[in-house]
mmCIF file of C-alpha atoms in Angstrom:
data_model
loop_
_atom_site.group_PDB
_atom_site.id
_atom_site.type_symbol
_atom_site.label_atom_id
_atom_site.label_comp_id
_atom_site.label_asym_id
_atom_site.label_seq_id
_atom_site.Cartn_x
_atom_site.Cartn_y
_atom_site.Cartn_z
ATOM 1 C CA UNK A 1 176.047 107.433 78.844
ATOM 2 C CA UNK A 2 173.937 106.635 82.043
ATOM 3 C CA UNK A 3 173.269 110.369 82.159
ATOM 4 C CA UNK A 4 172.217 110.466 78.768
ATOM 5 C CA UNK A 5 169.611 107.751 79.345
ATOM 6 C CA UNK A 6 168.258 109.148 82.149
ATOM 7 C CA UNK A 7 168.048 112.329 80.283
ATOM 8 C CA UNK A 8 165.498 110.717 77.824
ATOM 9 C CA UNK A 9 163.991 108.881 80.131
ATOM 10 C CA UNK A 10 162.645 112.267 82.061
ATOM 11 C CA UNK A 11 161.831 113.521 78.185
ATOM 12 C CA UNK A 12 160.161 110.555 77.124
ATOM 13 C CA UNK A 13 157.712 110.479 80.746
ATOM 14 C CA UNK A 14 157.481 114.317 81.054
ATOM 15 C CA UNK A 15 156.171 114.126 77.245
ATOM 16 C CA UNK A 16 153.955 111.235 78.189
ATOM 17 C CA UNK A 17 152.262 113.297 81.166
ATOM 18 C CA UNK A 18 151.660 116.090 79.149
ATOM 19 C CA UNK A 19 149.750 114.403 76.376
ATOM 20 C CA UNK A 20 148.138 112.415 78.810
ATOM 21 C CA UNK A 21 147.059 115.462 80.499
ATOM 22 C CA UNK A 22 145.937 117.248 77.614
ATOM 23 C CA UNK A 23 143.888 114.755 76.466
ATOM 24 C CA UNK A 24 141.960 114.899 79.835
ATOM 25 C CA UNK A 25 141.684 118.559 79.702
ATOM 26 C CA UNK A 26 138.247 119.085 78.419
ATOM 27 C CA UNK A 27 137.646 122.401 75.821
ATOM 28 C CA UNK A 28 135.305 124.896 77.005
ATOM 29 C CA UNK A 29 132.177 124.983 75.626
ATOM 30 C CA UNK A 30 129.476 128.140 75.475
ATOM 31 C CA UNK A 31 125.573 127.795 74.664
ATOM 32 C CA UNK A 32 124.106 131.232 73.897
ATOM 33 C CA UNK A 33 120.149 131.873 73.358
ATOM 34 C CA UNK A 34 119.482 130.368 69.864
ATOM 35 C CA UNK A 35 117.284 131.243 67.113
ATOM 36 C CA UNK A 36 113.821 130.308 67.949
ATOM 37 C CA UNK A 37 111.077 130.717 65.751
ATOM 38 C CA UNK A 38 108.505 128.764 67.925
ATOM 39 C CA UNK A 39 107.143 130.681 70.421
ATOM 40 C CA UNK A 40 104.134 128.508 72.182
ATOM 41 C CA UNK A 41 104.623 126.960 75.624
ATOM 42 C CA UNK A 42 106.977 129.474 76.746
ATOM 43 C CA UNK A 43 109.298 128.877 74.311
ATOM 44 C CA UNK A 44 111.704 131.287 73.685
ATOM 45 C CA UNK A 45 115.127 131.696 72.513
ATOM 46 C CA UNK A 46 116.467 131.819 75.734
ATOM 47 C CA UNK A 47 114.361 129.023 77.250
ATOM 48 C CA UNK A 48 116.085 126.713 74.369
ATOM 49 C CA UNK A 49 119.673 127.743 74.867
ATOM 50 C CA UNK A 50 119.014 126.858 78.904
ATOM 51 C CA UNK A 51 117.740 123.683 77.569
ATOM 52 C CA UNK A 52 120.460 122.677 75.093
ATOM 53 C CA UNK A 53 123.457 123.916 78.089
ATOM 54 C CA UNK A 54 121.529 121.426 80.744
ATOM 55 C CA UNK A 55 121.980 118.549 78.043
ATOM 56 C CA UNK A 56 125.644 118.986 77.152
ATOM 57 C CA UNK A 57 126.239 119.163 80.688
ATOM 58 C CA UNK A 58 124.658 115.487 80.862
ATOM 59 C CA UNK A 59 127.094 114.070 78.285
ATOM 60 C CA UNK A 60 130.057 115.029 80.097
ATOM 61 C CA UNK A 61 132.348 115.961 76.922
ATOM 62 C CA UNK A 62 133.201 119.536 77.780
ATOM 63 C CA UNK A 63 133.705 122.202 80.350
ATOM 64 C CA UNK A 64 130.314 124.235 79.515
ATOM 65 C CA UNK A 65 130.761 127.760 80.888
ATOM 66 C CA UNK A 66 128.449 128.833 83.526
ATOM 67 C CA UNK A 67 125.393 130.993 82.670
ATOM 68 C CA UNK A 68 125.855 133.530 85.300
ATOM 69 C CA UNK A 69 129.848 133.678 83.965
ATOM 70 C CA UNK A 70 128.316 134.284 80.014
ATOM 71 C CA UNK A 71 126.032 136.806 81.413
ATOM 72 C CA UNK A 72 128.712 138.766 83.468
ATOM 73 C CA UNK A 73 130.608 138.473 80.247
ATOM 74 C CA UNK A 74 128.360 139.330 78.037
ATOM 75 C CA UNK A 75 127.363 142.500 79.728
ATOM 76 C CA UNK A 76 131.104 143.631 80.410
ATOM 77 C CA UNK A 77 131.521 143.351 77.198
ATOM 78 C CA UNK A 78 128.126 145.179 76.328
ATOM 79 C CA UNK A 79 127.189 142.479 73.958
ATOM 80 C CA UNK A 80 123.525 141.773 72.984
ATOM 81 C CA UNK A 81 123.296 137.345 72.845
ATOM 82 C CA UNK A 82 120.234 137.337 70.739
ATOM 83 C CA UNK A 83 121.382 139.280 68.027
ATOM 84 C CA UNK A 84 124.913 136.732 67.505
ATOM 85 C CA UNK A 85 123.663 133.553 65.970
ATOM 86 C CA UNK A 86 125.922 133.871 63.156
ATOM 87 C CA UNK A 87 129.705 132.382 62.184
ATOM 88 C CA UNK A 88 131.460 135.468 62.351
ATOM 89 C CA UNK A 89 129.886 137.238 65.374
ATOM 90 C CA UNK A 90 129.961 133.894 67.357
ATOM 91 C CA UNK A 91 134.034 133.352 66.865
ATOM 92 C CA UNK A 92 134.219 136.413 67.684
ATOM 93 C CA UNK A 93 133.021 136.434 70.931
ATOM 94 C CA UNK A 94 134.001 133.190 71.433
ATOM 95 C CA UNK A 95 137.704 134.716 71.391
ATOM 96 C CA UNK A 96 136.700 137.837 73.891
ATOM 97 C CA UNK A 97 135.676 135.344 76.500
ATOM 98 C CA UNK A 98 138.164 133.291 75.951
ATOM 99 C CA UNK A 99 135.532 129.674 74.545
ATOM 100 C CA UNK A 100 136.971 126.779 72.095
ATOM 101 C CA UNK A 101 133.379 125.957 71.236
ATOM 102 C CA UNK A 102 130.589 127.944 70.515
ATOM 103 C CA UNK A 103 127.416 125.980 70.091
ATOM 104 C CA UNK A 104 124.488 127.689 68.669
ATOM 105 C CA UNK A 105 121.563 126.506 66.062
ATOM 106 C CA UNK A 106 117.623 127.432 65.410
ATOM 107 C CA UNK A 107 114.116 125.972 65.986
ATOM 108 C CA UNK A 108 111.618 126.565 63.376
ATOM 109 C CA UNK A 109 107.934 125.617 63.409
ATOM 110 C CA UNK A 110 105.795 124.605 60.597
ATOM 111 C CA UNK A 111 102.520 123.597 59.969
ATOM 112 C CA UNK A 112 102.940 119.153 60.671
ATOM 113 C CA UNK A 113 106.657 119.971 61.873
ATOM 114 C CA UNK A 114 109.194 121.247 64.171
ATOM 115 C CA UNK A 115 112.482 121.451 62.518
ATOM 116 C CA UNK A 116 115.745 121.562 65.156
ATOM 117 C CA UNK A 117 118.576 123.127 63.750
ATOM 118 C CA UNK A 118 122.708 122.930 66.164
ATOM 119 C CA UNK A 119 125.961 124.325 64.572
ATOM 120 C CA UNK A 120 129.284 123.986 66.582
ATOM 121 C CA UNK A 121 131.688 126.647 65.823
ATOM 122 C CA UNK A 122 135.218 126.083 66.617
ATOM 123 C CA UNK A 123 136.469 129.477 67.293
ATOM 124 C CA UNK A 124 140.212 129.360 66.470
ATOM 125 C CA UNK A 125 139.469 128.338 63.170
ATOM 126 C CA UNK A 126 136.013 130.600 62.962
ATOM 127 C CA UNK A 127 134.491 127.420 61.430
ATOM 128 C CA UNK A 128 131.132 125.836 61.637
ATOM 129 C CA UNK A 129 133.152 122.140 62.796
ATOM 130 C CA UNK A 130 129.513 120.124 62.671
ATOM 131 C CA UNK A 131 125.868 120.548 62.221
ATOM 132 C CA UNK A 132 123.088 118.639 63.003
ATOM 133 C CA UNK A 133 119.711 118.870 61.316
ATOM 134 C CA UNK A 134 116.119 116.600 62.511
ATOM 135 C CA UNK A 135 112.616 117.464 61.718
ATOM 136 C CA UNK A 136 110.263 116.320 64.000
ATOM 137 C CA UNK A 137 106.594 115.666 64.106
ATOM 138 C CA UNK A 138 104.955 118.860 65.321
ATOM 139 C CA UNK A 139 104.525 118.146 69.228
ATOM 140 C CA UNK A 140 105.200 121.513 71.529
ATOM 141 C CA UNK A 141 104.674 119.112 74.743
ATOM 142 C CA UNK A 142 107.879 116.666 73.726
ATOM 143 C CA UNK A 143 110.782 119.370 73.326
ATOM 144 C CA UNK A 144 112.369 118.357 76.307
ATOM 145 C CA UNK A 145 113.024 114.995 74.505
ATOM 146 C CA UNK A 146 113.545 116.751 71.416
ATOM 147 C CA UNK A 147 116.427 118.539 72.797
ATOM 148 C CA UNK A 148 118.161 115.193 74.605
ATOM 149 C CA UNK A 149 117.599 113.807 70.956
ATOM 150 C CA UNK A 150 119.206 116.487 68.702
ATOM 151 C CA UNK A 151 121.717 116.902 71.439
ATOM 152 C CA UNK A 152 123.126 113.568 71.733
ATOM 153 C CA UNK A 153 122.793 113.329 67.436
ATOM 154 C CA UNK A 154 125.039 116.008 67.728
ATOM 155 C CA UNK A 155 127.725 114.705 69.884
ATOM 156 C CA UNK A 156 127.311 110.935 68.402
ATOM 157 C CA UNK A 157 125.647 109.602 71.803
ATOM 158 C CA UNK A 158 123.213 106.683 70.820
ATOM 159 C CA UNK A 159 119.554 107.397 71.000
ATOM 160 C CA UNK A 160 116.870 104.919 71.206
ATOM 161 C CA UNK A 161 115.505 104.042 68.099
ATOM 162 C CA UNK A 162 111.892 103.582 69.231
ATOM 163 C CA UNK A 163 111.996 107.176 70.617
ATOM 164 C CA UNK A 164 113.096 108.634 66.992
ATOM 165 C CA UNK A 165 110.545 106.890 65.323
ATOM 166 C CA UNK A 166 107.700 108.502 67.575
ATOM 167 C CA UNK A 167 109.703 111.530 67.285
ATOM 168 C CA UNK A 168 109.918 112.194 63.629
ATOM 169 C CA UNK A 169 108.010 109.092 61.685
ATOM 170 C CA UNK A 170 103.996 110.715 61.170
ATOM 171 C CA UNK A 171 102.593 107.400 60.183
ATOM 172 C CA UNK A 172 104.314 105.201 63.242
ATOM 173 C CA UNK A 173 102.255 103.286 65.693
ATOM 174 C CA UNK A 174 100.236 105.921 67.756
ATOM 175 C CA UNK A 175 101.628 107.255 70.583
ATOM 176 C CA UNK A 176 101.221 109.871 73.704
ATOM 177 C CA UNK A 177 104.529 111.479 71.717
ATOM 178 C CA UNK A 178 103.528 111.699 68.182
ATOM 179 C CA UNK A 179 99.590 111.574 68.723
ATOM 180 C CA UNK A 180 99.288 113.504 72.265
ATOM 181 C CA UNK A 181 95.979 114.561 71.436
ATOM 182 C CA UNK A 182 93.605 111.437 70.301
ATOM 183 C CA UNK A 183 93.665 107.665 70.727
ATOM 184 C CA UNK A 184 96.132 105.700 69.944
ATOM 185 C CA UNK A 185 96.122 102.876 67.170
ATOM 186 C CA UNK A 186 92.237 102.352 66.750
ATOM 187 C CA UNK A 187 91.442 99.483 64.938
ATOM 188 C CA UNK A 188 87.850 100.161 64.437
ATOM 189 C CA UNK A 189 87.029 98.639 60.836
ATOM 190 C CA UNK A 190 85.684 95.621 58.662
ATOM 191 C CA UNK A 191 86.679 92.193 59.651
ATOM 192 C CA UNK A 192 86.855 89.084 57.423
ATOM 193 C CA UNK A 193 88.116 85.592 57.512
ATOM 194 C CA UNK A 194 88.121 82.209 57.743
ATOM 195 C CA UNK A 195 86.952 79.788 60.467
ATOM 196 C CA UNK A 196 87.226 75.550 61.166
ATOM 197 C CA UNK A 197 85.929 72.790 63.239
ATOM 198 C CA UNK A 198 87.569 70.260 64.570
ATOM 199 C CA UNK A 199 86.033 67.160 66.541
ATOM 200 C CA UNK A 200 82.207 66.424 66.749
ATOM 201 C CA UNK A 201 81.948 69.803 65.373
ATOM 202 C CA UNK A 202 83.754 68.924 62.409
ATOM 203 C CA UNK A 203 81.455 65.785 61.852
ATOM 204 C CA UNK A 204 78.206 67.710 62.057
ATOM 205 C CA UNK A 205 79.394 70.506 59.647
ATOM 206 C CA UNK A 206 80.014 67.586 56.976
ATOM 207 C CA UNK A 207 77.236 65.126 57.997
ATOM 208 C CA UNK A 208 74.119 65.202 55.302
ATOM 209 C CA UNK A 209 71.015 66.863 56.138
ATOM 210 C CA UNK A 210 68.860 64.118 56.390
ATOM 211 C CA UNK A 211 70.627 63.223 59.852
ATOM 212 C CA UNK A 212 71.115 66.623 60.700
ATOM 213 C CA UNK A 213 74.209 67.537 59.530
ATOM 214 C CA UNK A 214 74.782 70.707 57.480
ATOM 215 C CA UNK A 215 76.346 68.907 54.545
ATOM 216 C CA UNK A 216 78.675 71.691 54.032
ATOM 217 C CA UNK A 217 82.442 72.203 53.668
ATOM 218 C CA UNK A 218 84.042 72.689 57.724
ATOM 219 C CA UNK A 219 85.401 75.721 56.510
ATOM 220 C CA UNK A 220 83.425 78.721 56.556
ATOM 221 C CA UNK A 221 83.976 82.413 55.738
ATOM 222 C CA UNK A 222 82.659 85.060 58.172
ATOM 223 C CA UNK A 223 82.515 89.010 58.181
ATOM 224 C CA UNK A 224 81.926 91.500 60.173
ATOM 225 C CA UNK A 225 82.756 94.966 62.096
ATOM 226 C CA UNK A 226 85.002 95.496 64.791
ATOM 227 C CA UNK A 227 84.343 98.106 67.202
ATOM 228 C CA UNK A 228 86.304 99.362 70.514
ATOM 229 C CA UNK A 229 86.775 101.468 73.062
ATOM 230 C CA UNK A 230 90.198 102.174 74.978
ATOM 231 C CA UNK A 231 89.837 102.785 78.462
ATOM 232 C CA UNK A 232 93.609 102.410 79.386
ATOM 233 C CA UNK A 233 96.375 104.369 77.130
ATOM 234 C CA UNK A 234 99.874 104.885 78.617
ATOM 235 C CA UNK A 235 103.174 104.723 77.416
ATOM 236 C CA UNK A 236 103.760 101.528 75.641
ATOM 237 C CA UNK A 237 100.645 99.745 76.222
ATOM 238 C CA UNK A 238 96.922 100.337 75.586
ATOM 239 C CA UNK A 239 94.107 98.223 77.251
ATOM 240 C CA UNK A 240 90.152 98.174 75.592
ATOM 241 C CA UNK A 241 86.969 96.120 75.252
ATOM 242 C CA UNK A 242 86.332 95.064 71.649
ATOM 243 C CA UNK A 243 82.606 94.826 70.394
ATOM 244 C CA UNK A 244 82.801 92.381 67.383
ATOM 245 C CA UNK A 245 79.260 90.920 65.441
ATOM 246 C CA UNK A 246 80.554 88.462 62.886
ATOM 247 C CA UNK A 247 78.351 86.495 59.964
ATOM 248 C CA UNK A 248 79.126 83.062 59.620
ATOM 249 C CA UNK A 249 78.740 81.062 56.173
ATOM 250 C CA UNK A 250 76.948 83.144 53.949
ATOM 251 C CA UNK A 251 79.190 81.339 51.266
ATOM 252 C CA UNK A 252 77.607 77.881 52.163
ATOM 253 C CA UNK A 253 74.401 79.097 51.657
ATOM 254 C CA UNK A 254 73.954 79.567 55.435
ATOM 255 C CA UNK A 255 73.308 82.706 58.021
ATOM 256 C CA UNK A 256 75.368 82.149 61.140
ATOM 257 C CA UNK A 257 75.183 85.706 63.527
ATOM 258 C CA UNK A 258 77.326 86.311 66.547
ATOM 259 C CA UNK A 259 78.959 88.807 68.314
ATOM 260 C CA UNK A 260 82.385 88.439 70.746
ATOM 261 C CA UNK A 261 82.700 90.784 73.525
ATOM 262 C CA UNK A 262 86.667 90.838 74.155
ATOM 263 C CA UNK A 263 88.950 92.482 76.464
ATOM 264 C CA UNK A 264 92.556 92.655 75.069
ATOM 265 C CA UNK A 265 95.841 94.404 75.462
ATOM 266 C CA UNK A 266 97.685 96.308 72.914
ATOM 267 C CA UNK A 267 101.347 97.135 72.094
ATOM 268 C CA UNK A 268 101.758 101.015 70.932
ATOM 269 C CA UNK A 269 105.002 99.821 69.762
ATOM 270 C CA UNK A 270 104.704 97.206 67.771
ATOM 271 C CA UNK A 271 101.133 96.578 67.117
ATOM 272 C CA UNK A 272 101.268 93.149 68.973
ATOM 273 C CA UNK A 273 97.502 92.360 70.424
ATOM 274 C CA UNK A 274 95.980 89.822 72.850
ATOM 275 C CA UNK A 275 92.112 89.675 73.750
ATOM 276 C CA UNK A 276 89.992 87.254 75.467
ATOM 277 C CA UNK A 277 86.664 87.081 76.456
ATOM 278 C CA UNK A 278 83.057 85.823 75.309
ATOM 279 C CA UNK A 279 81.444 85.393 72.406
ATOM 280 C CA UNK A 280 77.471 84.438 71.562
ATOM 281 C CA UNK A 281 76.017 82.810 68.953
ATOM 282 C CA UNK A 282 72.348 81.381 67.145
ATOM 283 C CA UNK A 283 73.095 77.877 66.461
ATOM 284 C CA UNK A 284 70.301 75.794 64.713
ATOM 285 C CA UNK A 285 70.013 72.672 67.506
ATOM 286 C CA UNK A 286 67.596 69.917 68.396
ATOM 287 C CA UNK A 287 66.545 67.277 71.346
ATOM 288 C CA UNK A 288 67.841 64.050 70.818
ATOM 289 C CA UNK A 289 68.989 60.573 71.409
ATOM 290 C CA UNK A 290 71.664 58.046 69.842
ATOM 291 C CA UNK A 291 70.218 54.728 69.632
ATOM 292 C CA UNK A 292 71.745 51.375 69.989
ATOM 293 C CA UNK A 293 73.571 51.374 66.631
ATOM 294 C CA UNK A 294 75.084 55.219 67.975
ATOM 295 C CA UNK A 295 72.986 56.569 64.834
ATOM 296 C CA UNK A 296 71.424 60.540 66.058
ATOM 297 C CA UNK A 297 67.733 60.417 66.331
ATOM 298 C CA UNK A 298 65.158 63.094 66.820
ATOM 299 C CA UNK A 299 63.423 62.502 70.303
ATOM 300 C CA UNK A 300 59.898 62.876 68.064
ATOM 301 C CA UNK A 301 61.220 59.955 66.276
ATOM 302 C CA UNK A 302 59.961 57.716 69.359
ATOM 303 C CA UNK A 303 57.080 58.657 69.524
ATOM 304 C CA UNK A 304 56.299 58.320 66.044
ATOM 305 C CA UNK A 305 57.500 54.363 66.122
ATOM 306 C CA UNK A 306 54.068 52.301 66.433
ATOM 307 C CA UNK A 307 56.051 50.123 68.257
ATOM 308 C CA UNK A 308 57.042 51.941 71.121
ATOM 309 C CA UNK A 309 53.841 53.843 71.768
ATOM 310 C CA UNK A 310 53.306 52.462 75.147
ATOM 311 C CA UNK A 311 57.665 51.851 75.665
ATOM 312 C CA UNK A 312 59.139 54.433 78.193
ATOM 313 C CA UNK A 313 62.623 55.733 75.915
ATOM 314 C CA UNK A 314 65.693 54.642 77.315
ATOM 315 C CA UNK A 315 68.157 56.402 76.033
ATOM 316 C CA UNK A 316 69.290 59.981 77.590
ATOM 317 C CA UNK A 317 68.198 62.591 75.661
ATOM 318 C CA UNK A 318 70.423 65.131 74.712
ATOM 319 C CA UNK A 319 70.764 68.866 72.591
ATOM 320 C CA UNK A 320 73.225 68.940 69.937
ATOM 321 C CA UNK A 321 73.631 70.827 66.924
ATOM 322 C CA UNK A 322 71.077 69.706 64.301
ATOM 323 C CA UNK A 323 70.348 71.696 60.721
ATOM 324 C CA UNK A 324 66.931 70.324 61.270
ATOM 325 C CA UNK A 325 66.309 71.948 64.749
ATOM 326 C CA UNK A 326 65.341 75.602 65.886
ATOM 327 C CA UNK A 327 67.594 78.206 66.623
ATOM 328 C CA UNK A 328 69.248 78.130 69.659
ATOM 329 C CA UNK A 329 71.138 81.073 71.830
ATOM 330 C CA UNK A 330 74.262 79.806 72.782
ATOM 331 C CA UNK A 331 77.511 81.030 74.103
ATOM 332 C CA UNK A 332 81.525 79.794 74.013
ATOM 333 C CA UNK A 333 84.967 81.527 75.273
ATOM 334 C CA UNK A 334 87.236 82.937 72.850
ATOM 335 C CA UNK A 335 91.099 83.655 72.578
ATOM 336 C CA UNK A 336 93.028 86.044 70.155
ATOM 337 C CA UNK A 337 95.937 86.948 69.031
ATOM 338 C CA UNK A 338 97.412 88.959 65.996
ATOM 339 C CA UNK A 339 99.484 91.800 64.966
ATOM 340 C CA UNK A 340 98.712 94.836 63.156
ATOM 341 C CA UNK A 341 100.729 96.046 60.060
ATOM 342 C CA UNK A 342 100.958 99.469 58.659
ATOM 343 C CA UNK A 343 101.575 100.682 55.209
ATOM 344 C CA UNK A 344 101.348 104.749 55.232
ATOM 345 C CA UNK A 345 98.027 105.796 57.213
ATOM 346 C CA UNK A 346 96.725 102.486 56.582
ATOM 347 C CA UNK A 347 96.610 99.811 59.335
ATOM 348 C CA UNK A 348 95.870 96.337 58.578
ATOM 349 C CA UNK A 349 95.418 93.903 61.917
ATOM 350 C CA UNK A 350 95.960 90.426 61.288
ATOM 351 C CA UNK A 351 94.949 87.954 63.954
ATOM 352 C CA UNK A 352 93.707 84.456 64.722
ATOM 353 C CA UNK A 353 91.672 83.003 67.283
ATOM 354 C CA UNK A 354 90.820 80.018 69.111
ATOM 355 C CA UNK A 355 87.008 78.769 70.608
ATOM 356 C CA UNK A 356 87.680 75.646 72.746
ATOM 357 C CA UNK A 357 84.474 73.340 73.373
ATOM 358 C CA UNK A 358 83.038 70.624 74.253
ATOM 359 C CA UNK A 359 81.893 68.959 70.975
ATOM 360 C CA UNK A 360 84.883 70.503 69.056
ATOM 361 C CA UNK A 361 86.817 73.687 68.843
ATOM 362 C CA UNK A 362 87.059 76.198 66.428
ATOM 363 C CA UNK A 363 90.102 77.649 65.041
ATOM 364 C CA UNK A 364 89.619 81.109 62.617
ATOM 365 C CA UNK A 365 92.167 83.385 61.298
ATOM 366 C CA UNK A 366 90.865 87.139 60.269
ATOM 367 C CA UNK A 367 92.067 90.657 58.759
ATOM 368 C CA UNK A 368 90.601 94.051 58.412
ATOM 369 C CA UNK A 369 91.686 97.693 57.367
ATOM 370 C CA UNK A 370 91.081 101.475 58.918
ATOM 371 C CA UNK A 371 92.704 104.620 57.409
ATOM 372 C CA UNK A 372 93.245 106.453 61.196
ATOM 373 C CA UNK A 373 91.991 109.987 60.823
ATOM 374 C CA UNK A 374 93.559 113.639 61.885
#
């Protein structure tokens, strides 16, 4: 009985080691030169099938046979690799030189796209065992990271989502991947939008006019054009001057003009944006004093009292802003924030801003449109 137990024992770990070992034992794998239909930058079908061995030599999964093995192969067996891209020819070598995979697959380009084509043939069964298709965005300088992508697809690696989308989606957030060629995300365009006062500010903009006050709502719109220049444009980020005259409350019966000069960082990624920087403005003010029941008074207005024609004024006379005064260049320090959305080839920024000041501050939200051009 003893000897009968140890009998299965041995069985039982001998079969144990054996599956154990088999399932370590990694199936050999052969890349040939595959079917390329591209043939700027040096590509060529040779070139690709170099490419594709180096990156399923990266994932580990199989033994890849050597190149210099293939070619010894190959010749011995006075085969010709870029005339057997197909099923049948590719089991069949796969057998003579002795392969369990046989990965193969074509590259075609078209006019707006490069489509990236891997079969794997299992050779015992002479069956195509997967295939992986991806079009990408026409870019000749990014099929290094085309080939890691389709690669990895292939093998069910995880890729990073970002990278697909500048890989294959035309209308994503420009890139250096799927817009090598011109700038990325421009957001030159129309702006319009809303902007209010808080504070003294706020008081003025609803005072009447016969104190000075604008006797208007302390909510304005405001239009204008956005213009800017990127001077910075790598990888994620993309740094630029903005050149932005706005008109101020047109719908209040009033002409505001002013123009922000802003330098600002931008996400290539997302479309997140941040800008600071100064803006300048013609404000209507006037010379002034508040007198002893704190009511605004023109600094004329002394004068003009008979009574205090020969009275030195004593109150400090100030500038504020007065709808009754003369225009007035002025400037304040803006910051911005917003987010641009896209919908197709349109891009729509979104953003609000902030004036701080010493009277008041003003507080605006604004959007705008460009269709980006090819």
């Amino acid at each position: 009985m003893k000897n009968l137990l140890k009998l299965i024992s041995t069985i039982t770990f001998v079969t144990i080691v054996g599956s154990i070992n088999a399932q370590n034992e990694k199936q050999t794998l052969t890349v040939l030169p595959i079917d390329a239909h591209y043939r700027t930058q040096g590509i060529t079908s040779k070139n690709m099938g170099d490419l594709i061995r180096r990156e399923v030599e990266k994932l580990d999964t199989f033994e890849v046979m050597d190149v210099y093995d293939i070619d010894y192969l190959l010749k011995k067996n006075k085969i010709k690799p870029d005339s057997c891209y197909g099923k049948t020819c590719l089991s069949e070598l796969g057998k003579l030189i002795n392969s369990d995979k046989m990965l193969t697959g074509t590259i075609e380009m078209y006019e707006k796209n490069i489509i990236f084509t891997l079969r794997l043939i299992d050779v015992k069964s002479a069956s195509i065992q997967k295939a992986t298709t991806i079009k990408f965005i026409n870019n000749s300088y990014e099929i290094l990271t085309m080939t890691e992508v389709i690669v990895r697809q292939m093998f069910n690696k995880p890729n990073d989502l970002e990278l697909m989308k500048k890989l294959t989606v035309k209308n994503d957030f420009d890139s250096e991947i799927n817009n090598p060629y011109k700038d990325r995300l421009r957001l030159d365009g129309p702006r319009m939008g809303l902007v209010s006062f808080s504070g003294e500010l706020y008081h003025r903009i609803r005072e009447d006019k016969n104190a000075g006050g604008f006797g208007a709502f302390p909510v304005m719109f405001q239009f204008g054009y956005q213009f800017e220049k990127q001077y910075l444009n790598e990888g994620k980020v993309q740094a630029l001057f903005e050149f932005i005259p706005m008109i101020t409350g047109l719908d209040q019966g009033y002409f505001i003009p002013s123009v922000a000069i802003l330098h600002g960082v931008r996400s290539n990624v997302n479309g997140w944006e941040f800008a600071f920087g100064p803006t300048f403005s013609l404000n209507q003010e006037s010379q002034g004093y508040y007198d002893a029941n704190n009511n605004w008074q023109l600094e004329n207005n002394w004068k003009k009292d008979s009574a205090n024609i020969n009275k030195t004024n004593p109150y400090k006379i100030t500038r504020r802003l007065d709808s009754r005064g003369e225009y007035t260049f002025n400037s304040a320090f803006v910051i911005a924030f917003g987010r641009t959305f896209k919908s197709g080839k349109l891009n729509i920024p979104v953003n609000g801003f902030v004036i701080p000041g010493r009277n008041g501050w003003r507080f605006g939200v604004s959007f705008g449109f460009n269709a980006k051009n090819k």
